[in-house]
Tab-separated table of C-alpha atoms and ligand atoms in Angstrom:
chain	number	residue	atom	x	y	z
S	1	ARG	CA	0.482	-0.104	0.605
S	2	ARG	CA	1.250	3.620	-1.301
S	3	GLY	CA	2.461	5.742	1.625
S	4	PRO	CA	0.393	8.829	2.228
S	5	PRO	CA	0.893	11.900	0.429
S	6	GLY	CA	2.730	15.102	1.598
S	7	VAL	CA	5.960	16.349	2.001
S	8	PHE	CA	9.531	15.163	3.767
S	9	VAL	CA	11.883	17.768	4.572
S	10	ILE	CA	15.291	16.921	5.230
S	11	PHE	CA	17.607	19.355	7.596
S	12	GLY	CA	20.764	18.860	7.163
S	13	GLY	CA	19.649	17.840	3.322
S	14	GLY	CA	23.786	18.468	2.001
S	15	GLY	CA	25.211	16.133	4.288
S	16	ASP	CA	26.881	12.351	4.361
S	17	LEU	CA	23.086	10.985	5.477
S	18	THR	CA	21.051	12.232	2.934
S	19	HIS	CA	23.243	11.467	-0.126
S	20	ARG	CA	24.428	8.226	1.302
S	21	LEU	CA	21.172	6.229	3.050
S	22	LEU	CA	18.348	8.910	2.344
S	23	VAL	CA	17.579	9.327	-0.921
S	24	PRO	CA	18.467	5.828	-1.486
S	25	ALA	CA	15.931	4.948	0.048
S	26	LEU	CA	13.344	7.186	-0.552
S	27	TYR	CA	14.343	5.958	-4.257
S	28	ASN	CA	13.934	2.651	-3.608
S	29	LEU	CA	10.457	3.452	-1.730
S	30	ALA	CA	9.528	5.287	-5.399
S	31	ASN	CA	11.129	2.013	-7.021
S	32	ALA	CA	8.645	-0.091	-5.373
S	33	ARG	CA	5.833	2.023	-5.906
S	34	LEU	CA	5.266	3.425	-2.210
S	35	LEU	CA	4.833	7.145	-2.645
S	36	ASP	CA	2.393	8.741	-3.280
S	37	SER	CA	2.002	10.389	-6.300
S	38	HIS	CA	1.976	13.812	-3.722
S	39	PHE	CA	5.023	12.780	-2.360
S	40	SER	CA	7.776	15.797	-2.237
S	41	ILE	CA	10.723	16.100	-0.508
S	42	ILE	CA	11.922	19.352	0.717
S	43	VAL	CA	15.717	20.338	1.588
S	44	VAL	CA	17.255	22.693	4.283
S	45	ASP	CA	19.930	23.555	5.036
S	46	ARG	CA	22.834	26.588	4.742
S	47	ALA	CA	24.762	26.252	1.569
S	48	ASP	CA	24.875	28.353	-1.310
S	49	VAL	CA	23.829	25.880	-3.598
S	50	SER	CA	20.791	25.557	-6.805
S	51	ALA	CA	17.664	22.888	-6.404
S	52	ALA	CA	19.367	21.167	-9.642
S	53	ASP	CA	22.334	21.311	-8.060
S	54	LEU	CA	21.402	19.320	-4.842
S	55	ARG	CA	19.258	17.367	-7.024
S	56	GLN	CA	22.906	16.044	-9.553
S	57	SER	CA	24.759	15.634	-6.231
S	58	PHE	CA	21.722	12.785	-5.146
S	59	HIS	CA	22.075	11.752	-8.146
S	60	ASP	CA	26.021	10.724	-8.077
S	61	SER	CA	25.639	8.989	-4.879
S	62	LEU	CA	23.025	7.031	-5.921
S	63	GLU	CA	24.486	5.532	-8.443
S	64	ASN	CA	26.405	3.437	-5.223
S	65	PHE	CA	23.463	1.900	-2.684
S	66	VAL	CA	25.050	1.985	1.102
S	67	THR	CA	23.501	-1.790	2.430
S	68	SER	CA	23.889	-3.511	5.769
S	69	ARG	CA	26.901	-6.583	2.971
S	70	GLY	CA	29.187	-2.980	1.743
S	71	THR	CA	28.722	-0.733	-0.926
S	72	GLU	CA	26.493	-2.118	-4.158
S	73	ALA	CA	25.586	-0.788	-7.505
S	74	VAL	CA	22.411	-0.743	-8.853
S	75	SER	CA	21.308	0.423	-12.279
S	76	LEU	CA	19.022	3.107	-11.518
S	77	HIS	CA	15.415	3.280	-13.617
S	78	ASP	CA	15.747	6.921	-14.852
S	79	ASP	CA	12.195	7.425	-14.802
S	80	VAL	CA	11.613	6.459	-11.367
S	81	TRP	CA	14.232	9.287	-10.136
S	82	THR	CA	13.373	11.342	-12.845
S	83	ARG	CA	9.874	11.925	-11.216
S	84	LEU	CA	11.181	11.704	-7.832
S	85	SER	CA	14.109	14.154	-8.741
S	86	SER	CA	11.391	16.474	-10.307
S	87	SER	CA	9.368	16.594	-6.669
S	88	ILE	CA	13.292	18.194	-4.518
S	89	ASP	CA	12.640	21.753	-3.402
S	90	TYR	CA	15.642	23.786	-1.505
S	91	VAL	CA	14.525	26.196	1.212
S	92	ARG	CA	17.776	27.601	1.742
S	93	GLY	CA	18.885	28.927	5.777
S	94	SER	CA	20.059	29.228	9.466
S	95	PHE	CA	18.098	26.376	11.571
S	96	GLU	CA	18.237	28.784	13.791
S	97	GLU	CA	15.819	31.841	12.277
S	98	ALA	CA	12.342	32.220	12.188
S	99	ALA	CA	12.812	33.302	8.647
S	100	THR	CA	13.869	30.116	7.360
S	101	TYR	CA	10.530	28.383	9.011
S	102	ASP	CA	8.255	31.086	7.400
S	103	ALA	CA	9.205	30.296	4.558
S	104	LEU	CA	9.282	26.163	4.449
S	105	ALA	CA	5.828	27.434	6.024
S	106	ARG	CA	4.623	29.112	3.120
S	107	LYS	CA	5.171	25.940	1.123
S	108	ILE	CA	4.031	22.921	2.976
S	109	GLY	CA	0.461	24.867	3.612
S	110	ASN	CA	-2.016	21.914	4.676
S	111	GLN	CA	0.430	19.669	4.088
S	112	ASN	CA	1.192	16.226	5.692
S	113	CYS	CA	4.869	16.663	6.850
S	114	ILE	CA	7.623	14.528	7.736
S	115	PHE	CA	10.976	17.046	9.788
S	116	TYR	CA	14.042	14.413	9.478
S	117	LEU	CA	16.635	15.924	11.329
S	118	ALA	CA	19.639	14.893	10.048
S	119	VAL	CA	22.155	17.443	11.501
S	120	ALA	CA	24.511	17.813	14.719
S	121	ALA	CA	22.836	16.921	17.398
S	122	ARG	CA	23.114	20.717	18.879
S	123	PHE	CA	19.790	21.721	16.956
S	124	PHE	CA	17.695	18.675	17.762
S	125	GLY	CA	16.398	21.060	20.536
S	126	THR	CA	16.246	24.539	18.361
S	127	ILE	CA	14.674	22.364	15.557
S	128	VAL	CA	12.085	21.742	17.109
S	129	ASP	CA	11.766	24.636	19.062
S	130	GLN	CA	11.125	27.009	15.874
S	131	LEU	CA	8.998	24.437	14.141
S	132	GLY	CA	7.127	24.757	17.886
S	133	VAL	CA	6.745	28.245	17.196
S	134	SER	CA	6.082	28.504	13.998
S	135	GLY	CA	2.843	26.333	13.806
S	136	LEU	CA	5.038	24.205	11.710
S	137	ALA	CA	4.348	21.167	14.484
S	138	LYS	CA	0.430	22.007	14.887
S	139	GLU	CA	-1.481	18.859	13.759
S	140	SER	CA	-4.745	19.466	12.638
S	141	GLY	CA	-7.574	17.566	11.831
S	142	LYS	CA	-5.890	14.231	9.756
S	143	VAL	CA	-2.711	16.608	8.866
S	144	PHE	CA	0.166	14.679	10.590
S	145	ARG	CA	3.091	16.679	11.808
S	146	ARG	CA	5.846	13.796	12.173
S	147	VAL	CA	9.733	14.805	13.406
S	148	ILE	CA	12.505	11.797	12.890
S	149	ILE	CA	15.875	12.236	14.842
S	150	GLU	CA	19.290	10.776	14.222
S	151	LYS	CA	21.358	9.499	17.141
S	152	PRO	CA	23.409	11.171	19.270
S	153	PHE	CA	19.896	11.436	21.528
S	154	GLY	CA	22.344	13.186	24.360
S	155	SER	CA	25.411	12.734	25.541
S	156	ASP	CA	24.846	11.057	29.030
S	157	LEU	CA	21.292	9.683	30.932
S	158	ALA	CA	20.455	13.565	32.252
S	159	SER	CA	20.934	15.194	28.758
S	160	ALA	CA	18.945	12.070	27.367
S	161	ILE	CA	16.102	13.399	30.027
S	162	ALA	CA	16.661	17.101	28.834
S	163	LEU	CA	16.117	16.485	25.193
S	164	ASN	CA	13.482	14.375	26.152
S	165	GLU	CA	11.504	16.930	28.091
S	166	ARG	CA	12.449	19.681	25.576
S	167	LEU	CA	11.074	17.917	22.643
S	168	LEU	CA	7.956	17.144	24.347
S	169	ARG	CA	7.288	20.354	25.440
S	170	THR	CA	6.893	21.197	21.334
S	171	LEU	CA	5.069	17.442	20.208
S	172	ASP	CA	3.511	14.571	21.366
S	173	GLU	CA	5.019	11.852	21.456
S	174	SER	CA	3.113	10.411	19.090
S	175	GLN	CA	5.020	12.829	16.848
S	176	ILE	CA	8.452	11.664	17.326
S	177	TYR	CA	10.384	9.113	15.854
S	178	ARG	CA	13.569	8.532	17.549
S	179	ILE	CA	15.209	6.640	14.958
S	180	ASP	CA	17.820	3.779	15.113
S	181	HIS	CA	19.140	2.445	12.054
S	182	TYR	CA	19.919	-0.678	13.218
S	183	LEU	CA	15.889	-1.414	13.906
S	184	GLY	CA	15.824	-0.677	10.071
S	185	LYS	CA	17.583	-4.426	8.867
S	186	GLU	CA	16.137	-6.591	8.073
S	187	THR	CA	17.757	-9.568	10.369
S	188	VAL	CA	17.472	-7.154	13.049
S	189	GLN	CA	13.884	-6.977	12.832
S	190	ASN	CA	13.725	-10.876	11.979
S	191	ILE	CA	14.850	-12.174	15.480
S	192	LEU	CA	11.243	-11.296	16.657
S	193	ALA	CA	9.443	-13.335	13.868
S	194	LEU	CA	12.564	-15.972	14.415
S	195	ARG	CA	11.345	-15.782	17.794
S	196	PHE	CA	8.206	-15.482	18.476
S	197	SER	CA	6.787	-17.226	14.901
S	198	ASN	CA	8.436	-20.465	15.313
S	199	GLY	CA	6.857	-23.051	18.049
S	200	PHE	CA	10.535	-24.461	18.492
S	201	PHE	CA	13.251	-21.440	19.730
S	202	GLU	CA	10.872	-19.965	22.450
S	203	PRO	CA	10.712	-23.421	24.563
S	204	LEU	CA	14.286	-23.576	25.614
S	205	TRP	CA	14.725	-19.181	25.031
S	206	ASN	CA	15.665	-19.475	28.933
S	207	ARG	CA	17.968	-19.968	31.517
S	208	ASP	CA	17.016	-23.744	31.851
S	209	ASN	CA	18.458	-24.638	28.437
S	210	ILE	CA	20.745	-21.366	27.675
S	211	ASP	CA	24.100	-21.241	29.377
S	212	HIS	CA	24.987	-17.238	27.525
S	213	VAL	CA	24.988	-14.980	24.437
S	214	GLN	CA	27.188	-12.786	23.023
S	215	ILE	CA	26.748	-9.667	20.666
S	216	THR	CA	29.512	-8.670	18.663
S	217	ALA	CA	29.130	-5.472	16.412
S	218	ALA	CA	32.665	-5.203	15.319
S	219	GLU	CA	34.284	-3.258	12.548
S	220	THR	CA	37.144	-3.077	10.545
S	221	VAL	CA	37.192	1.302	10.216
S	222	GLY	CA	39.147	2.933	12.352
S	223	VAL	CA	37.829	6.871	13.713
S	224	GLU	CA	37.734	8.172	9.862
S	225	GLN	CA	36.837	11.415	9.625
S	226	ARG	CA	34.747	12.004	12.337
S	227	ALA	CA	37.785	12.446	15.022
S	228	ARG	CA	35.669	15.965	16.081
S	229	PHE	CA	32.653	13.680	17.055
S	230	TYR	CA	34.103	10.686	17.788
S	231	GLU	CA	36.783	12.061	20.445
S	232	SER	CA	34.501	13.820	22.977
S	233	THR	CA	32.514	10.254	22.620
S	234	GLY	CA	34.370	6.880	21.864
S	235	ALA	CA	33.119	3.779	21.482
S	236	VAL	CA	30.140	3.051	24.985
S	237	ARG	CA	27.867	6.490	23.588
S	238	ASP	CA	28.187	5.971	20.213
S	239	MET	CA	27.517	1.901	20.263
S	240	VAL	CA	25.823	1.050	23.523
S	241	PRO	CA	22.885	2.325	24.436
S	242	ASN	CA	21.265	2.302	21.182
S	243	HIS	CA	22.719	-0.505	18.849
S	244	VAL	CA	23.968	-2.859	20.915
S	245	MET	CA	20.961	-2.066	23.131
S	246	GLN	CA	18.484	-2.677	20.663
S	247	LEU	CA	20.454	-5.913	19.809
S	248	LEU	CA	19.982	-7.633	23.745
S	249	ALA	CA	16.429	-6.425	24.109
S	250	MET	CA	15.440	-8.434	20.746
S	251	THR	CA	16.988	-10.980	21.900
S	252	ALA	CA	15.598	-11.281	25.823
S	253	MET	CA	12.287	-9.236	25.969
S	254	GLU	CA	9.067	-10.897	26.352
S	255	ALA	CA	7.018	-11.620	23.806
S	256	PRO	CA	4.724	-8.639	23.152
S	257	ILE	CA	0.879	-9.222	23.877
S	258	SER	CA	0.418	-7.629	19.988
S	259	PHE	CA	2.821	-5.545	17.459
S	260	ASP	CA	1.287	-2.536	18.541
S	261	ALA	CA	4.141	-0.251	18.774
S	262	ASP	CA	3.702	0.480	22.203
S	263	ALA	CA	3.182	-3.431	22.841
S	264	VAL	CA	6.578	-3.870	21.640
S	265	ARG	CA	8.089	-1.143	23.256
S	266	ASP	CA	7.066	-1.450	26.645
S	267	GLU	CA	8.516	-4.975	26.633
S	268	LYS	CA	11.718	-3.657	25.188
S	269	THR	CA	12.291	-0.986	27.827
S	270	LYS	CA	11.030	-3.881	30.952
S	271	VAL	CA	13.859	-5.977	29.820
S	272	LEU	CA	16.620	-2.466	29.745
S	273	LYS	CA	15.227	-2.222	33.295
S	274	ALA	CA	15.775	-5.530	34.523
S	275	ILE	CA	19.493	-4.802	33.562
S	276	HIS	CA	21.697	-4.900	37.058
S	277	ALA	CA	23.601	-1.841	37.435
S	278	VAL	CA	26.595	-2.833	36.008
S	279	GLN	CA	30.278	-3.408	38.057
S	280	HIS	CA	33.341	-1.863	36.998
S	281	HIS	CA	35.493	-5.159	36.784
S	282	ASP	CA	32.934	-6.294	34.401
S	283	VAL	CA	33.300	-3.632	31.946
S	284	VAL	CA	36.931	-3.566	29.488
S	285	ARG	CA	37.613	-0.085	27.559
S	286	GLY	CA	40.146	-0.477	25.015
S	287	GLN	CA	41.556	1.428	22.243
S	288	TYR	CA	43.409	0.572	18.944
S	289	ALA	CA	46.625	1.184	18.558
S	290	ALA	CA	48.924	0.182	14.907
S	291	GLY	CA	48.280	-2.195	13.114
S	292	SER	CA	47.113	-4.665	10.013
S	293	ILE	CA	43.426	-4.499	8.380
S	294	LYS	CA	43.614	-7.330	5.359
S	295	GLU	CA	47.469	-6.887	5.363
S	296	GLN	CA	48.109	-2.532	5.377
S	297	PRO	CA	49.658	-1.482	8.295
S	298	VAL	CA	46.509	1.181	9.985
S	299	VAL	CA	47.965	3.557	12.926
S	300	GLY	CA	46.659	3.757	16.237
S	301	TYR	CA	43.838	5.737	17.244
S	302	ARG	CA	46.089	8.446	19.231
S	303	ASP	CA	48.006	9.260	15.736
S	304	GLU	CA	44.995	9.809	13.374
S	305	PRO	CA	44.265	12.892	12.487
S	306	GLY	CA	42.501	14.966	15.409
S	307	VAL	CA	42.763	13.058	18.034
S	308	ASP	CA	44.473	14.322	20.390
S	309	PRO	CA	47.856	11.938	20.933
S	310	HIS	CA	47.368	11.492	24.415
S	311	SER	CA	43.163	10.775	23.956
S	312	HIS	CA	41.795	8.324	26.211
S	313	THR	CA	38.958	7.606	24.025
S	314	GLU	CA	37.768	4.196	23.575
S	315	THR	CA	37.708	2.743	20.318
S	316	TYR	CA	35.938	-0.755	22.073
S	317	VAL	CA	34.450	-2.177	24.933
S	318	ALA	CA	33.060	-5.265	26.196
S	319	MET	CA	30.908	-6.061	28.987
S	320	LYS	CA	29.720	-8.982	30.933
S	321	LEU	CA	25.555	-8.048	31.351
S	322	MET	CA	23.210	-9.839	33.953
S	323	ILE	CA	18.818	-8.925	33.314
S	324	ASP	CA	17.238	-9.609	36.683
S	325	ASN	CA	14.170	-11.085	36.098
S	326	TRP	CA	12.324	-14.867	35.929
S	327	ARG	CA	13.968	-15.670	31.928
S	328	TRP	CA	17.182	-14.672	32.457
S	329	ALA	CA	18.481	-14.970	35.838
S	330	GLY	CA	22.138	-16.032	36.085
S	331	VAL	CA	22.883	-16.113	31.871
S	332	PRO	CA	25.686	-13.712	31.262
S	333	PHE	CA	24.755	-11.365	28.287
S	334	TYR	CA	28.245	-10.919	26.908
S	335	VAL	CA	28.427	-7.732	24.641
S	336	ARG	CA	31.473	-6.146	23.152
S	337	THR	CA	32.073	-3.575	19.975
S	338	GLY	CA	34.581	-1.732	18.703
S	339	LYS	CA	36.496	-0.332	15.995
S	340	ARG	CA	39.850	-1.334	13.728
S	341	LEU	CA	38.737	-5.528	14.527
S	342	ALA	CA	39.729	-8.601	12.938
S	343	ALA	CA	36.858	-8.718	11.206
S	344	ARG	CA	33.313	-6.810	9.968
S	345	LYS	CA	30.589	-8.630	11.829
S	346	THR	CA	27.377	-7.544	13.806
S	347	GLU	CA	25.919	-10.916	14.807
S	348	ILE	CA	24.223	-12.491	18.233
S	349	ALA	CA	25.659	-15.935	19.563
S	350	VAL	CA	23.028	-17.961	21.442
S	351	HIS	CA	25.160	-20.582	23.281
S	352	PHE	CA	23.299	-23.116	25.138
S	353	LYS	CA	23.732	-25.220	27.610
S	354	SER	CA	25.573	-28.939	27.084
S	355	ALA	CA	23.596	-32.601	27.047
S	356	PRO	CA	24.761	-34.592	29.587
S	357	TYR	CA	26.925	-36.003	29.372
S	358	ALA	CA	26.524	-40.291	29.328
S	359	LEU	CA	26.244	-41.720	25.929
S	360	PHE	CA	29.392	-40.839	23.704
S	361	ARG	CA	32.439	-42.357	25.338
S	362	ASP	CA	34.721	-41.983	22.584
S	363	THR	CA	34.202	-38.237	22.383
S	364	PRO	CA	35.710	-36.982	24.868
S	365	VAL	CA	33.593	-33.863	26.343
S	366	ASP	CA	35.522	-30.821	25.458
S	367	LYS	CA	35.125	-32.202	21.687
S	368	LEU	CA	31.494	-31.907	22.075
S	369	THR	CA	30.205	-29.363	20.146
S	370	PRO	CA	28.798	-26.413	22.234
S	371	ASN	CA	25.041	-25.060	21.045
S	372	ILE	CA	24.975	-22.295	18.989
S	373	MET	CA	22.098	-20.305	17.309
S	374	LEU	CA	23.581	-17.254	15.158
S	375	LEU	CA	21.887	-15.081	14.619
S	376	HIS	CA	24.030	-13.370	11.854
S	377	ILE	CA	23.449	-9.181	11.109
S	378	GLN	CA	25.790	-8.098	8.818
S	379	PRO	CA	27.706	-8.867	6.118
S	380	THR	CA	25.806	-11.582	6.281
S	381	GLU	CA	22.701	-12.431	7.127
S	382	GLY	CA	20.640	-15.608	8.331
S	383	VAL	CA	20.855	-18.061	11.039
S	384	THR	CA	23.450	-20.602	12.094
S	385	LEU	CA	22.460	-23.617	14.026
S	386	GLN	CA	25.736	-25.675	15.171
S	387	PHE	CA	25.856	-29.200	16.836
S	388	SER	CA	26.623	-32.327	17.052
S	389	ALA	CA	26.702	-35.387	14.267
S	390	LYS	CA	27.589	-38.520	14.204
S	391	ILE	CA	31.008	-38.349	11.793
S	392	PRO	CA	30.446	-41.788	9.608
S	393	GLY	CA	32.429	-44.854	10.271
S	394	PRO	CA	31.402	-48.303	12.615
S	395	THR	CA	32.521	-46.469	15.771
S	396	VAL	CA	31.180	-43.512	17.577
S	397	HIS	CA	32.928	-40.309	17.190
S	398	LEU	CA	30.916	-37.027	17.183
S	399	GLY	CA	31.637	-33.620	15.090
S	400	GLY	CA	30.537	-30.580	14.933
S	401	VAL	CA	27.851	-29.332	11.871
S	402	ARG	CA	26.648	-26.106	10.867
S	403	MET	CA	22.921	-26.215	9.479
S	404	LYS	CA	22.550	-22.368	7.657
S	405	PHE	CA	19.759	-20.050	6.741
S	406	ASP	CA	21.453	-17.201	4.145
S	407	TYR	CA	18.462	-14.952	3.514
S	408	SER	CA	19.876	-13.233	0.403
S	409	GLU	CA	20.034	-16.899	-1.058
S	410	TRP	CA	16.624	-17.880	0.156
S	411	PHE	CA	15.252	-14.490	-0.649
S	412	HIS	CA	16.802	-12.781	-3.101
S	413	GLU	CA	16.436	-9.467	-2.196
S	414	GLY	CA	18.350	-6.131	-3.947
S	415	PRO	CA	20.338	-4.079	-2.125
S	416	SER	CA	18.408	-1.962	0.422
S	417	THR	CA	20.039	1.024	2.806
S	418	GLY	CA	18.102	-0.369	6.030
S	419	TYR	CA	15.958	3.167	5.886
S	420	GLU	CA	13.444	2.158	3.348
S	421	THR	CA	11.363	0.440	6.155
S	422	LEU	CA	11.650	3.102	8.899
S	423	LEU	CA	10.977	6.200	6.697
S	424	TYR	CA	7.916	3.699	5.019
S	425	ASP	CA	6.790	3.024	8.831
S	426	CYS	CA	6.642	7.181	9.839
S	427	MET	CA	4.934	7.591	6.855
S	428	ILE	CA	2.098	5.073	7.824
S	429	GLY	CA	2.249	6.150	11.405
S	430	ASP	CA	3.839	2.962	12.831
S	431	ALA	CA	6.279	3.798	15.382
S	432	THR	CA	7.208	0.164	16.086
S	433	LEU	CA	11.149	0.533	15.441
S	434	PHE	CA	11.240	3.698	16.726
S	435	GLN	CA	12.325	4.458	20.640
S	436	ARG	CA	9.908	5.594	22.867
S	437	ALA	CA	11.378	8.271	26.089
S	438	ASP	CA	11.441	5.379	27.778
S	439	ASN	CA	13.622	3.328	25.952
S	440	ILE	CA	16.633	5.852	25.189
S	441	GLU	CA	16.247	6.811	28.988
S	442	ALA	CA	16.407	2.996	29.817
S	443	GLY	CA	19.720	2.568	27.408
S	444	TRP	CA	21.302	5.268	28.674
S	445	ARG	CA	20.849	4.019	32.112
S	446	VAL	CA	22.740	0.695	31.061
S	447	VAL	CA	25.879	2.945	30.642
S	448	GLN	CA	25.843	5.525	33.163
S	449	PRO	CA	27.420	4.285	35.789
S	450	VAL	CA	30.658	3.862	33.045
S	451	LEU	CA	30.430	6.622	31.722
S	452	GLU	CA	31.062	8.521	35.216
S	453	TRP	CA	34.093	6.209	36.218
S	454	MET	CA	35.444	6.931	32.714
S	455	HIS	CA	36.472	10.164	34.027
S	456	ALA	CA	39.714	8.555	35.120
S	457	PRO	CA	42.494	7.385	32.711
S	458	ALA	CA	42.914	4.503	34.503
S	459	GLY	CA	41.682	1.315	32.744
S	460	LEU	CA	41.977	1.703	29.446
S	461	ASP	CA	43.319	-1.407	27.641
S	462	PHE	CA	45.256	-1.351	24.046
S	463	TYR	CA	44.820	-3.376	21.320
S	464	ALA	CA	46.680	-3.596	18.125
S	465	ALA	CA	44.645	-3.028	15.008
S	466	GLY	CA	42.938	-5.990	13.339
S	467	SER	CA	43.159	-8.461	16.287
S	468	GLU	CA	40.433	-9.792	17.994
S	469	GLY	CA	40.078	-6.875	21.264
S	470	PRO	CA	42.124	-6.361	24.278
S	471	LYS	CA	43.297	-9.509	26.107
S	472	ALA	CA	41.278	-8.313	29.423
S	473	ALA	CA	38.102	-8.880	26.944
S	474	ASP	CA	38.983	-12.134	26.652
S	475	ASP	CA	39.628	-12.798	30.668
S	476	LEU	CA	36.477	-11.192	31.375
S	477	LEU	CA	34.842	-14.365	29.847
S	478	ALA	CA	37.877	-16.787	31.103
S	479	ARG	CA	36.997	-15.818	34.803
S	480	ASP	CA	33.357	-17.648	33.917
S	481	HIS	CA	35.251	-20.282	32.291
S	482	ARG	CA	34.819	-19.353	28.705
S	483	HIS	CA	35.428	-17.821	26.156
S	484	TRP	CA	34.263	-15.146	23.025
S	485	LEU	CA	33.575	-16.170	19.526
S	486	LYS	CA	36.291	-15.170	17.081
S	487	ILE	CA	35.534	-12.758	14.761
S	488	GLY	CA	37.847	-13.051	12.042
Y	501	LIG	C1	26.863	3.954	13.564
Y	501	LIG	C2	28.181	4.839	14.341
Y	501	LIG	O1	25.815	4.507	14.652
Y	501	LIG	O2	26.489	3.023	13.777
Y	501	LIG	C3	29.315	4.505	13.879
Y	501	LIG	O3	28.061	6.383	14.744
Y	501	LIG	C4	29.269	2.873	13.713
Y	501	LIG	O4	30.473	4.760	14.831
Y	501	LIG	C5	27.755	2.517	12.934
Y	501	LIG	O5	30.461	2.998	12.509
Y	501	LIG	C6	27.803	1.206	12.909
Y	501	LIG	O6	26.407	0.703	11.668
Y	501	LIG	P1	26.552	-0.208	10.601
Y	501	LIG	O7	25.406	-0.189	10.459
Y	501	LIG	O8	27.836	-0.432	9.944
Y	501	LIG	O9	27.455	-1.427	11.771
């Protein structure tokens, strides 16, 4: 079904996010005939460019889609692009000045409108205040006004609460769509389908049968051109309260009573609130030193352009989290994320308890293959089950085997940016895949103790670029007689 007619306003439309993700996602929606014939785009930014220049630069970057598997080239359908691009208009102006909003209001009139804030976080509050003052945020009758907010949503618990309060002075919660692009990934959404639409996983999904869970979000890229942002952000803020907590919530939440946005978000918040206050000795912060990625030497974080040579910003974090509820009591969730690691890999590994050892006398117990269910989020997307099977032959020997479902092999989907579903859902008013104020705050609450200790320079462990991460992270699991699955 097509989305409703209306205007999609992008604040900060000249930037990277708009070029690499938003416009390609809108193009994909147009191509799938999911946009109304009265759908148009207005870009708001400060640069002195014409709408024609902007259309051309969007066209250039459209040729390479950024997908969860990497960058993929696609051949554009010219008719789809021509129609979409002819709907793109430009408003030049500062985000702080009333005149910008007056100009916008004249163009929008009484249409439905989505305001996408693809801007630096310091503008979130200002833009929403101005939308309020200018009357642009006001809904009337069936005309909707919605605001999509990017991350980072605050820089700690207090600032996230303050930002929520500020937004809610102008907007109703139902108008706010706080984006976490991890929720746009098919395989993240698939976690709920897998758990709750099948009969055989959920009965085992608890402390009686699961030994522990490992969540990994590993990247090979370093800080790239983002030193200014990253120096004051670091891996904990950048990845944990948002992306990693989304993965954890999807894996650990109770079944919602329906797929209604609030029913799903209630359960996600509940499980995040059940995470036990994290202890200092259960957290490892690391920073990459020089090393090599794909056999190419790379510099350490402190030698990256724009980074303080004595920086204590972490580029890696591993944590052991315990969830205090009936389902998960006693089951550790080990999470880790970092830059410049051995491979790009996001996955959730659910380690089941071993079968009672009695029958297989010729197979020493440490050779039994652990039963693991791997949920591959990226770059491969799918699910693998690892279990033991009899090795063919006259004697009983067991070997590890794998059963694999590969998303792209099965469904043959074209490349998508991951933003299509999110943008479309906002158009039709479905907030299930967006974060409510309490979800965001619950994520920050988990990392808040870590943010408080972080002021102390001690406790930063170094790891070579291209490695599996700091040794201290291995020790974190070794203490519990467990070990991480290999990243590379
Ligand atoms: C972003 C972070 O939110 O997520 C980046 O700011 C990180 O630092 C990125 O690289 C990872 O996203 P993905 O989709 O590549 O896993």
